[in-house]
XYZ file of N, CA and C in Angstrom:
738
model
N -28.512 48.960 23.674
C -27.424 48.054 24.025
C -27.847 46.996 25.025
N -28.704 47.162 25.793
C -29.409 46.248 26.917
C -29.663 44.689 25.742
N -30.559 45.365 24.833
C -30.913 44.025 23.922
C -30.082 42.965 23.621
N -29.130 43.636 22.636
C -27.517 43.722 22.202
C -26.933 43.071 23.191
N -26.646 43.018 24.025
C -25.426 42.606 25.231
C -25.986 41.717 26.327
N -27.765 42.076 26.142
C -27.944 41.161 27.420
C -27.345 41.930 28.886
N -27.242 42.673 29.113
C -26.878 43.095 30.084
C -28.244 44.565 31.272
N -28.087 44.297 32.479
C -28.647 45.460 33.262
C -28.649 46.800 33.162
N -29.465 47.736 32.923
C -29.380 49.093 32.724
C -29.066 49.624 34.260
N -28.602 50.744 34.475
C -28.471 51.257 36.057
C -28.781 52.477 35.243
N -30.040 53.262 36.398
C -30.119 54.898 36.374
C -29.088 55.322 37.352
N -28.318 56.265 36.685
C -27.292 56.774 37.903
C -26.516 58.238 37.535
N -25.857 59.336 38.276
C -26.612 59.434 39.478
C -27.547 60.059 39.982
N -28.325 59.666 41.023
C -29.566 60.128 41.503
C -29.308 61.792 41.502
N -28.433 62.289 42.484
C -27.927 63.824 42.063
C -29.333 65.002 42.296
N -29.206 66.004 42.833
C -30.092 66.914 43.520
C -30.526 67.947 42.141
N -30.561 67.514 41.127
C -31.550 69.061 40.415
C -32.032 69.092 40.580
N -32.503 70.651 39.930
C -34.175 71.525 40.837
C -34.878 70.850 40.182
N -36.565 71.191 40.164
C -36.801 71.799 41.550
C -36.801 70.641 42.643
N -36.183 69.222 42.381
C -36.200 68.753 43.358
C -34.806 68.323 43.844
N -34.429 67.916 45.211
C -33.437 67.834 46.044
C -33.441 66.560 46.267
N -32.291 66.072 47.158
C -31.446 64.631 47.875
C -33.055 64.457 48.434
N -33.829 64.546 49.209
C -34.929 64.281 50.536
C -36.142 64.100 49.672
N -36.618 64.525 48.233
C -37.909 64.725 47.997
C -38.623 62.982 47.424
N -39.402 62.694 48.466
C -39.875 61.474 48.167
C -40.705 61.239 47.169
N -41.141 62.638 46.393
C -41.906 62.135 45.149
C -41.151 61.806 44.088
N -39.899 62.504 44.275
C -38.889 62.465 43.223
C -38.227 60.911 43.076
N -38.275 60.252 44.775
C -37.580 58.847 44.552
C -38.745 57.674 43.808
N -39.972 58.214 43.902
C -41.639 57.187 43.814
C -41.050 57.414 42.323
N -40.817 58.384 41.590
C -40.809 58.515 40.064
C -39.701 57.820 39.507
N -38.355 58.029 40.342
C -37.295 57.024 40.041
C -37.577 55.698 39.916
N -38.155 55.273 41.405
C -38.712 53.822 41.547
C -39.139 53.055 40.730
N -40.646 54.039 40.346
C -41.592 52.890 39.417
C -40.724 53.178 38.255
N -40.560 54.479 37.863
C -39.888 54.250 36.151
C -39.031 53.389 35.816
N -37.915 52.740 37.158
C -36.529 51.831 36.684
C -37.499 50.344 36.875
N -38.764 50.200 37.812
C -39.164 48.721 37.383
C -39.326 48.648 36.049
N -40.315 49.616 35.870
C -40.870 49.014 34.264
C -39.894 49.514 32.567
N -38.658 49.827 33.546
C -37.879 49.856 31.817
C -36.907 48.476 32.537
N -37.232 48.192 33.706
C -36.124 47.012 33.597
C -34.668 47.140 34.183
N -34.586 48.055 34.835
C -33.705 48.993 35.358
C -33.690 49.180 36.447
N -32.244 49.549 36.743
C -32.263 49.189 38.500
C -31.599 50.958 38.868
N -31.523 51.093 40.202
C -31.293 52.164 40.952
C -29.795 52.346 41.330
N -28.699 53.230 40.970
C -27.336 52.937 41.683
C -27.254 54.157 42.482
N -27.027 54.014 43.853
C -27.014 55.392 44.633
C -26.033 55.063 46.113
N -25.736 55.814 46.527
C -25.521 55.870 48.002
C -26.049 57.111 48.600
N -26.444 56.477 50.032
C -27.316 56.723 50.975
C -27.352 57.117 52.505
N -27.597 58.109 53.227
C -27.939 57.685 54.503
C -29.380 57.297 54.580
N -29.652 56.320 55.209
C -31.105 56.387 55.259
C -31.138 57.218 56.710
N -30.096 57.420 57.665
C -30.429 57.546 59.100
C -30.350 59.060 59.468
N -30.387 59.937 57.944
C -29.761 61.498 58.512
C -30.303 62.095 57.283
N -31.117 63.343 57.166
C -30.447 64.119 55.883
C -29.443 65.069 55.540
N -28.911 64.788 56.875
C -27.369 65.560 56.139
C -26.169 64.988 56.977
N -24.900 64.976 56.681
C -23.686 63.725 57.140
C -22.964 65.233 58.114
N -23.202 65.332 59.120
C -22.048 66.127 60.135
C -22.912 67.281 59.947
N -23.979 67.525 59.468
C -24.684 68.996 59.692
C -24.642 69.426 57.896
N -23.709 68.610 57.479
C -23.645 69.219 55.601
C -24.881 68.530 55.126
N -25.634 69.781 54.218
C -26.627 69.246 53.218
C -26.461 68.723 52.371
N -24.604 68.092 52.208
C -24.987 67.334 50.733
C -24.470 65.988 51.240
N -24.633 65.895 52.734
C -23.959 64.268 53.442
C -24.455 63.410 52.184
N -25.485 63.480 51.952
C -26.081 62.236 51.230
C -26.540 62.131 50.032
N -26.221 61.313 49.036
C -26.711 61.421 47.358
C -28.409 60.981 47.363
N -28.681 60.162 48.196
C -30.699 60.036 48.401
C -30.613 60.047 49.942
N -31.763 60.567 50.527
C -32.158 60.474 51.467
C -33.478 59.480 51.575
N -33.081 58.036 52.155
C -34.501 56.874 52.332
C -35.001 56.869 53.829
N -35.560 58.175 54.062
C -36.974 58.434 54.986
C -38.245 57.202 55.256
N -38.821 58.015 55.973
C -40.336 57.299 55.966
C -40.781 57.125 54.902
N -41.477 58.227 54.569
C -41.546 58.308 53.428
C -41.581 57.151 51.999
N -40.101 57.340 51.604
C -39.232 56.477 50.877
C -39.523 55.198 51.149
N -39.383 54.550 52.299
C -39.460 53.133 52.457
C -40.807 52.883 52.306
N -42.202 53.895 52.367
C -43.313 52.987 52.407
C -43.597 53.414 50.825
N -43.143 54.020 49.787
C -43.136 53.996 48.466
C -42.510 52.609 47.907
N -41.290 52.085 48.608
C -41.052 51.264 48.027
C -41.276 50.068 48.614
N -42.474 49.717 49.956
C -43.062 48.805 49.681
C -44.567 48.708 48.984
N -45.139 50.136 48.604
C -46.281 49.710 47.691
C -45.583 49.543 46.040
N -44.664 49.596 45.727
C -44.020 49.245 44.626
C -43.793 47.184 44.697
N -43.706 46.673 45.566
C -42.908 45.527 46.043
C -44.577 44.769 45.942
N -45.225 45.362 47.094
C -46.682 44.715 46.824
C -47.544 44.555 45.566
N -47.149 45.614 44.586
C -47.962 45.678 43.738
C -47.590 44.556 42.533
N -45.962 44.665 42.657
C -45.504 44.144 41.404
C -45.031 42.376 42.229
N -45.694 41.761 43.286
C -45.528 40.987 43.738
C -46.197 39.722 42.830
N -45.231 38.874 42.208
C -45.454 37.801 41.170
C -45.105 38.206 39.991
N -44.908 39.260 39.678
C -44.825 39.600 38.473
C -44.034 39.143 37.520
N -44.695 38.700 36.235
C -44.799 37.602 35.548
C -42.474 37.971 35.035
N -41.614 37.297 34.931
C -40.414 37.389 35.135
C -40.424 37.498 33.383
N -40.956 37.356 32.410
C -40.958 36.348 31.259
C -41.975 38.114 30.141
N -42.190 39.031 31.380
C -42.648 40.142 30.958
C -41.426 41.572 30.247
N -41.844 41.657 29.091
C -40.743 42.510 28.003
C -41.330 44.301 27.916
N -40.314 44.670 27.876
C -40.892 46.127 26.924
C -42.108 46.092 26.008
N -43.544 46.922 26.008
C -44.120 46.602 25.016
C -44.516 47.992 24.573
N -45.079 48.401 23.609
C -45.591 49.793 23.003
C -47.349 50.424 23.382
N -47.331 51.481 23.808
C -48.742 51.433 24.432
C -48.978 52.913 23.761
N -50.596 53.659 23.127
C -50.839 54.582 22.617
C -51.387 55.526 24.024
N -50.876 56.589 24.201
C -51.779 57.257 24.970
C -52.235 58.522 24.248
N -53.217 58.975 24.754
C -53.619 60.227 24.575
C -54.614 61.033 25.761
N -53.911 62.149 25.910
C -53.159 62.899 24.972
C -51.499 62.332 24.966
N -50.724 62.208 24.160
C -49.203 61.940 23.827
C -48.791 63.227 24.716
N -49.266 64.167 24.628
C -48.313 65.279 25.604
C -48.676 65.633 26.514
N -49.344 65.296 27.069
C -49.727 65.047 28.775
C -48.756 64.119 29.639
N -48.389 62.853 29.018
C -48.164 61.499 29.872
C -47.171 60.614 28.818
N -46.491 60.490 29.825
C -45.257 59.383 29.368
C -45.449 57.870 29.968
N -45.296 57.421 29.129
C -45.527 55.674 29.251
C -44.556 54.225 29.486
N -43.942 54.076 30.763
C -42.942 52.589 30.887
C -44.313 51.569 30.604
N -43.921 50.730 30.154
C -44.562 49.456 30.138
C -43.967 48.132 29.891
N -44.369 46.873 30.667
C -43.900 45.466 30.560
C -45.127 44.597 29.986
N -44.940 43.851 29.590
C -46.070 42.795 29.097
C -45.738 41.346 28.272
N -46.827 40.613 29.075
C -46.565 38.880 28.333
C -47.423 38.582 28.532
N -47.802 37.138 27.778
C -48.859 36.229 27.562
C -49.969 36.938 28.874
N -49.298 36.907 29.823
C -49.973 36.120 30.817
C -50.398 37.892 32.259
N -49.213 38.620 31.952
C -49.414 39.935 32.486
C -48.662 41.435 31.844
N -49.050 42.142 32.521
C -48.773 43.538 31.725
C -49.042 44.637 32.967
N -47.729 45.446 32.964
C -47.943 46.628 33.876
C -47.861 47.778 32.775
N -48.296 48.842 33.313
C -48.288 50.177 32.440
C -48.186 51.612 33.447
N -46.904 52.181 33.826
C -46.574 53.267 34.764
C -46.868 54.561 33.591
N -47.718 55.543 34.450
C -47.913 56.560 33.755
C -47.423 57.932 34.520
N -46.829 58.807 33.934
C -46.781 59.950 34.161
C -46.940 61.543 33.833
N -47.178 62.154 34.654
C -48.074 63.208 33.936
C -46.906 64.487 33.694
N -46.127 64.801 32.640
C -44.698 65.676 32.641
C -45.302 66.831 32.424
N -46.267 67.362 32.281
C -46.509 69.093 31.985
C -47.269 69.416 33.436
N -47.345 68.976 34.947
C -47.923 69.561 35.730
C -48.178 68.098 36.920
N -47.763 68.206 37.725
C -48.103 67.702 39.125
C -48.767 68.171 39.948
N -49.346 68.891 39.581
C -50.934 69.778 40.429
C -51.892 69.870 39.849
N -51.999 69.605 38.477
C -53.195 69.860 38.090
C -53.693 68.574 37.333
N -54.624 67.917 37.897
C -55.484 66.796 37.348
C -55.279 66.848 35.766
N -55.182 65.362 35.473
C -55.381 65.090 33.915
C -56.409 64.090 34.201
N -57.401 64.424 33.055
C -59.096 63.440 33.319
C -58.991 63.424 31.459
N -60.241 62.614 31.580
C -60.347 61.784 30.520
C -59.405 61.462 29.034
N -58.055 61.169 29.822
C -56.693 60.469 29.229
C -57.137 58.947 28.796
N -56.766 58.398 27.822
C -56.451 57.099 27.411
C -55.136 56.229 27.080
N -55.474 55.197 27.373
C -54.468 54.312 27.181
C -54.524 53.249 25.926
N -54.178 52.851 25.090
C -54.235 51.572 23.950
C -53.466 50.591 24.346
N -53.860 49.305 24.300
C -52.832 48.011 25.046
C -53.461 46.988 23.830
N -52.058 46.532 23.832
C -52.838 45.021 23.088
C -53.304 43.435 24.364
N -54.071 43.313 23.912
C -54.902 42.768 25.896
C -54.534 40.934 24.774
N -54.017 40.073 25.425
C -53.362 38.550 24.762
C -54.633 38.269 25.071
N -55.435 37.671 26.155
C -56.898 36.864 25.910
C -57.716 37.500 26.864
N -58.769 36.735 26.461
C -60.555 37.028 26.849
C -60.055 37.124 28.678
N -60.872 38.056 28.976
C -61.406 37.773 30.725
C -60.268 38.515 31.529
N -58.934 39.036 31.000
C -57.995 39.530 32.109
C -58.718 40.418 33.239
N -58.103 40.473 34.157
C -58.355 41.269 35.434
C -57.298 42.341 35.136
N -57.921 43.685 35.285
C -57.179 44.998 35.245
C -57.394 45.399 36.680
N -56.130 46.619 37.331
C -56.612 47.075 38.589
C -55.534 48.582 38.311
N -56.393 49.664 38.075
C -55.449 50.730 38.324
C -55.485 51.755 40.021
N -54.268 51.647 40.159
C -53.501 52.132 41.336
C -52.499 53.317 41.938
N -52.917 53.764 42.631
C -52.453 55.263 43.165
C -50.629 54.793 43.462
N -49.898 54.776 42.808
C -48.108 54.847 43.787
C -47.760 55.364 44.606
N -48.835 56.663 45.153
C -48.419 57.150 46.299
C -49.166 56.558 47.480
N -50.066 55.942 47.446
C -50.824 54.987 48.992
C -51.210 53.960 48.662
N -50.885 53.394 47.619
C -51.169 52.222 47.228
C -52.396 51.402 47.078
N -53.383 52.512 47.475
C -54.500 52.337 47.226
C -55.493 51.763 45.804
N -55.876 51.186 45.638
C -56.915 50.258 44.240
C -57.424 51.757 44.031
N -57.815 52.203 42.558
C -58.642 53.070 42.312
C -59.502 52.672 41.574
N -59.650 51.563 40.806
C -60.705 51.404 39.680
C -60.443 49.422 39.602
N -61.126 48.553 39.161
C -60.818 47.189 38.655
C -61.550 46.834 38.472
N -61.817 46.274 36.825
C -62.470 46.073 35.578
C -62.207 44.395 34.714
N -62.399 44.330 33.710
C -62.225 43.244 33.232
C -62.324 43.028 31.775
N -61.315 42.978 30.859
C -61.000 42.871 29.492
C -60.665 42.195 29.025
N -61.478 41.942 27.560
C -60.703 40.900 26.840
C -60.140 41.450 25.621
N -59.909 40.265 24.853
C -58.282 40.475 24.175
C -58.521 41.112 23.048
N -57.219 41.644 22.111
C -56.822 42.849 21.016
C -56.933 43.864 21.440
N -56.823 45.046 20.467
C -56.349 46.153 20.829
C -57.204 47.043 21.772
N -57.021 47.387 22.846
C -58.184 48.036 23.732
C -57.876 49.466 24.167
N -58.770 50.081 24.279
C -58.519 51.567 24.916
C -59.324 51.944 25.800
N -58.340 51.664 27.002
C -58.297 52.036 28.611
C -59.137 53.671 29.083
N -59.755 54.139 29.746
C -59.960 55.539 30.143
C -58.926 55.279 31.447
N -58.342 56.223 31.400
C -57.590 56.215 32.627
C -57.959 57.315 34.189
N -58.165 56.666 34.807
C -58.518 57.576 36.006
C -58.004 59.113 36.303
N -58.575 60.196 36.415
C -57.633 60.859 36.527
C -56.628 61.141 37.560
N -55.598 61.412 37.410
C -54.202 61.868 38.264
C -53.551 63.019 38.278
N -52.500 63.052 39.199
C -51.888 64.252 39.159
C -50.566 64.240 38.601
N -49.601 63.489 39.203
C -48.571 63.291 39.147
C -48.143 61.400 38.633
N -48.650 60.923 39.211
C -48.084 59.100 38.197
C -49.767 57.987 38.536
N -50.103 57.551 38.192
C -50.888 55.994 37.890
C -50.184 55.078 37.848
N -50.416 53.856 38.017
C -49.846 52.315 37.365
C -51.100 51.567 36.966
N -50.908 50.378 36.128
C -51.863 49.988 35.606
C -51.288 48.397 35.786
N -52.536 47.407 36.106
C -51.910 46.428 36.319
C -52.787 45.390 35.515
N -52.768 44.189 34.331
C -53.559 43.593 33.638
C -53.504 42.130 34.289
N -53.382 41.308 34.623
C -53.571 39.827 34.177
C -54.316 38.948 34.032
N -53.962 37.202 33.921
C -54.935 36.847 33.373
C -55.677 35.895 34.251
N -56.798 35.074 33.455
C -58.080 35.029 34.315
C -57.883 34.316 35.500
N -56.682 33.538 35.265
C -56.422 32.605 36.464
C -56.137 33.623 37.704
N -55.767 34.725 37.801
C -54.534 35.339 38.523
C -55.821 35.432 39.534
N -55.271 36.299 40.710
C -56.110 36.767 42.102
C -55.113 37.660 42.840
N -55.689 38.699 43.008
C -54.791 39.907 43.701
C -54.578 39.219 44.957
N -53.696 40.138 46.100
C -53.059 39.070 47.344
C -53.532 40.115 47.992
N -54.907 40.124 48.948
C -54.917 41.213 50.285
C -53.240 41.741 51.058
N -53.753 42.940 50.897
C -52.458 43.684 51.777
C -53.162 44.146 52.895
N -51.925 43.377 54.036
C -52.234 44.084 55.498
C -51.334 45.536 55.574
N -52.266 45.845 56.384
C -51.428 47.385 56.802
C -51.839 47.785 58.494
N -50.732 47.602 59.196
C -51.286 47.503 60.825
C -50.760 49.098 61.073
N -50.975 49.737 60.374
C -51.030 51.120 60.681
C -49.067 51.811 61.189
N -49.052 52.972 61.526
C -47.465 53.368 62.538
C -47.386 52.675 63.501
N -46.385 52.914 63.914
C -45.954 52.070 64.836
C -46.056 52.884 66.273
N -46.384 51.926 67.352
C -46.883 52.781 68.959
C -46.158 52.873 69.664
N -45.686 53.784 70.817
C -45.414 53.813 71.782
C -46.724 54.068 72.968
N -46.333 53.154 73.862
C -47.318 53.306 75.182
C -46.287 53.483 76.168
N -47.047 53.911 77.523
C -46.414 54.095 78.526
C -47.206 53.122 79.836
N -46.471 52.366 80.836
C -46.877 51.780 81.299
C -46.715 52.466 82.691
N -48.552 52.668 82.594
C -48.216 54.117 83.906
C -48.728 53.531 85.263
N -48.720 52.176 85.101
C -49.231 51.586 86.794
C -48.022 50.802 86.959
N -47.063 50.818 86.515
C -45.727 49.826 86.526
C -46.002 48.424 86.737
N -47.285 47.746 86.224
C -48.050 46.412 86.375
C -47.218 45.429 85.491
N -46.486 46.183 84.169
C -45.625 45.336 83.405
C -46.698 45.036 81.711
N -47.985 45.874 81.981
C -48.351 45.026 80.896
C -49.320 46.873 80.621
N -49.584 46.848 79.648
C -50.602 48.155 79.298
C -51.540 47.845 77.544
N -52.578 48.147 77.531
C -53.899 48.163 76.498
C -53.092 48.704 75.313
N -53.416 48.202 74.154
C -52.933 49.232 73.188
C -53.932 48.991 72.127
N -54.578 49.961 71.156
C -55.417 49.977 70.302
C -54.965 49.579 69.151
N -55.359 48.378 68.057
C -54.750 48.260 66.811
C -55.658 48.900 65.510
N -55.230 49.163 65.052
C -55.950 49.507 63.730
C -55.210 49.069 62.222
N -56.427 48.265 61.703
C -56.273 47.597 60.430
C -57.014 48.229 59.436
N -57.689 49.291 59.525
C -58.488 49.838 58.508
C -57.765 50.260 57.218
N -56.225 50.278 57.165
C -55.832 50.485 55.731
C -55.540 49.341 54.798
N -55.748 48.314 56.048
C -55.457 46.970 55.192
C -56.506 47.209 53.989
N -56.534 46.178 53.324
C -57.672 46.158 51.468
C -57.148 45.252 50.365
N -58.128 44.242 49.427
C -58.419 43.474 49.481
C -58.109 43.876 47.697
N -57.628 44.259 46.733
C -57.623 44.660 45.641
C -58.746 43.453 45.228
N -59.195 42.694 45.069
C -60.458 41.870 44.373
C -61.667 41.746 45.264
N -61.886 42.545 45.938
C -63.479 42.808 46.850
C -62.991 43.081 48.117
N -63.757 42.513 49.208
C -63.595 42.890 50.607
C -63.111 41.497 51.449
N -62.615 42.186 52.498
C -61.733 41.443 53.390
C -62.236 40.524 53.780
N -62.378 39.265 54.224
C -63.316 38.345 54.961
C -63.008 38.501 56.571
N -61.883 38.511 56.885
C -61.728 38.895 58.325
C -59.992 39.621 58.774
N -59.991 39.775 59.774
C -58.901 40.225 60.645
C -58.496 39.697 61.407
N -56.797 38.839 61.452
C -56.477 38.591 62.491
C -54.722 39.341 62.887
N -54.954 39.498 64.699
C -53.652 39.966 64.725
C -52.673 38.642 65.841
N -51.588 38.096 65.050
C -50.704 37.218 65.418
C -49.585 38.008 66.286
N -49.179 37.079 67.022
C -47.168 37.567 67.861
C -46.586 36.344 67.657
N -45.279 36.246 66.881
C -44.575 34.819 66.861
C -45.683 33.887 66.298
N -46.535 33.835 65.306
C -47.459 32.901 64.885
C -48.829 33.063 65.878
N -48.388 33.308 66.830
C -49.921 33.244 67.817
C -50.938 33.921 68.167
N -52.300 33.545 67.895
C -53.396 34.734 67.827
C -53.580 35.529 69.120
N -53.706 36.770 68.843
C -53.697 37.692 69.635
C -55.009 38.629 70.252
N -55.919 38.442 68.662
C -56.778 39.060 68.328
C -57.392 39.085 66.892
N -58.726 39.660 66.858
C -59.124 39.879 65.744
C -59.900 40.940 65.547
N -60.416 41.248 64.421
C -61.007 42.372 63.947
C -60.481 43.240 63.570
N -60.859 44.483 63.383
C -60.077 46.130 62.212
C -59.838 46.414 63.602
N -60.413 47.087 64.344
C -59.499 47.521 65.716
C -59.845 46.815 66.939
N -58.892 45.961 67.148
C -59.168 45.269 68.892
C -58.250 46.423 69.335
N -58.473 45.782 70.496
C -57.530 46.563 72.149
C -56.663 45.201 72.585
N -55.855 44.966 72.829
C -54.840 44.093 73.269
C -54.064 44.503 73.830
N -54.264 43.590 75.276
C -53.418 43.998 76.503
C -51.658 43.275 75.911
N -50.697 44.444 76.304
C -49.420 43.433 75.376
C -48.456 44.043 77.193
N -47.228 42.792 76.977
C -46.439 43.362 78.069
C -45.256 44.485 77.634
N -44.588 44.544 78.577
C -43.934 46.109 78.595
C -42.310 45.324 77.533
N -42.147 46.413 75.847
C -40.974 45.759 75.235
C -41.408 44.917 73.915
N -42.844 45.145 73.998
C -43.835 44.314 72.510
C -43.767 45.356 71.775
């Protein structure tokens, strides 16, 4: 009926069956990516600030944790540009009963979310994928949904192709486009700090770390850390003296 009507699909409702519950953040990563790539959106209510409303465990229909929010910004980063003009397309895997397949694709890009339904603990290795690849030279990059980490990126050209897919446990994504495209470095300035300012001077050292930042098309060229636009520092970990309330 989506076709038919032109209209938005909603998964709904989110709702606690076993074995998973309101809080389990692998359960929301699987919601997530599966409603991008059928095109589909999320309908829920939420605390993000409690998992339970007055001490009751069922205060809340999702619970959006830590967790939760940094799933759904490696979802946001990954699928950042993504081509708008991209449709449902048909993809072969094997084994067929290992892994279930969302997929989008056009001229120009193609995602492919995989999941593994007979076991989330136990590795699936030398799985394939079939894609029809539109032209010569695309850039492929397959990617972990749970840290958002690059695992593999390759380079294919066009008709029918068959992917080895990295192995996984629980979901992959697969990301194709074309030759023009260029992945976008993601910063990652690590949790967030508390210091204590134990000489009451107004100002105290704090260590940064950029080492999760990464570069999905090679390596980083440099590091810088800004406040309000203004350089602060550079490199994977400076020390920067900041005042008391930064």
């Amino acid at each position: 009926w989506k076709a038919r009507y032109a209209k938005p699909v909603l998964f709904g409702e989110y709702g606690n069956r076993a074995p998973y519950g309101n809080y389990d953040p692998e359960r929301y990563r699987l919601f997530l990516w599966t409603a991008m790539f059928n095109e589909a959106g999320l309908l829920f209510w939420h605390s993000g600030f409690a998992k339970g409303w007055k001490g009751m465990s069922w205060g809340s229909n999702m619970y959006l944790g830590p967790e939760e929010r940094a799933f759904s910004r490696i979802l946001s980063d990954f699928t950042r540009d993504f081509d708008p003009l991209a449709r449902p397309i048909e993809v072969g895997l094997r084994p067929a009963s290992e892994m279930r397949a969302h997929a989008l694709g056009s001229s120009a890009d193609i995602g492919i979310y995989l999941t593994h339904i007979t076991s989330h603990t136990a590795e699936l290795t030398r799985a394939t994928v079939t894609v029809v690849i539109p032209e010569d030279g695309m850039k492929g990059l397959w990617c972990d949904p749970s840290t958002g980490r690059t695992l593999e990126t390759f380079v294919v050209d066009r008709g029918p192709q068959t992917l080895v897919i990295p192995g996984f446990q629980t979901d992959i994504v697969l990301r194709i486009r074309g030759r023009g495209a260029y992945w976008i470095p993601v910063a990652d300035a690590g949790p967030d700090q508390k210091t204590i300012d134990r000489d009451d001077d107004g100002r105290e050292k704090v260590g940064l770390d950029g080492a999760r930042s990464y570069d999905p098309d090679g390596t980083l060229a440099s590091y810088r850390w800004a406040e309000n636009d203004s350089l602060v520092a550079t490199g994977v970990n400076p020390t920067v003296t900041l005042p008391v309330g930064k």
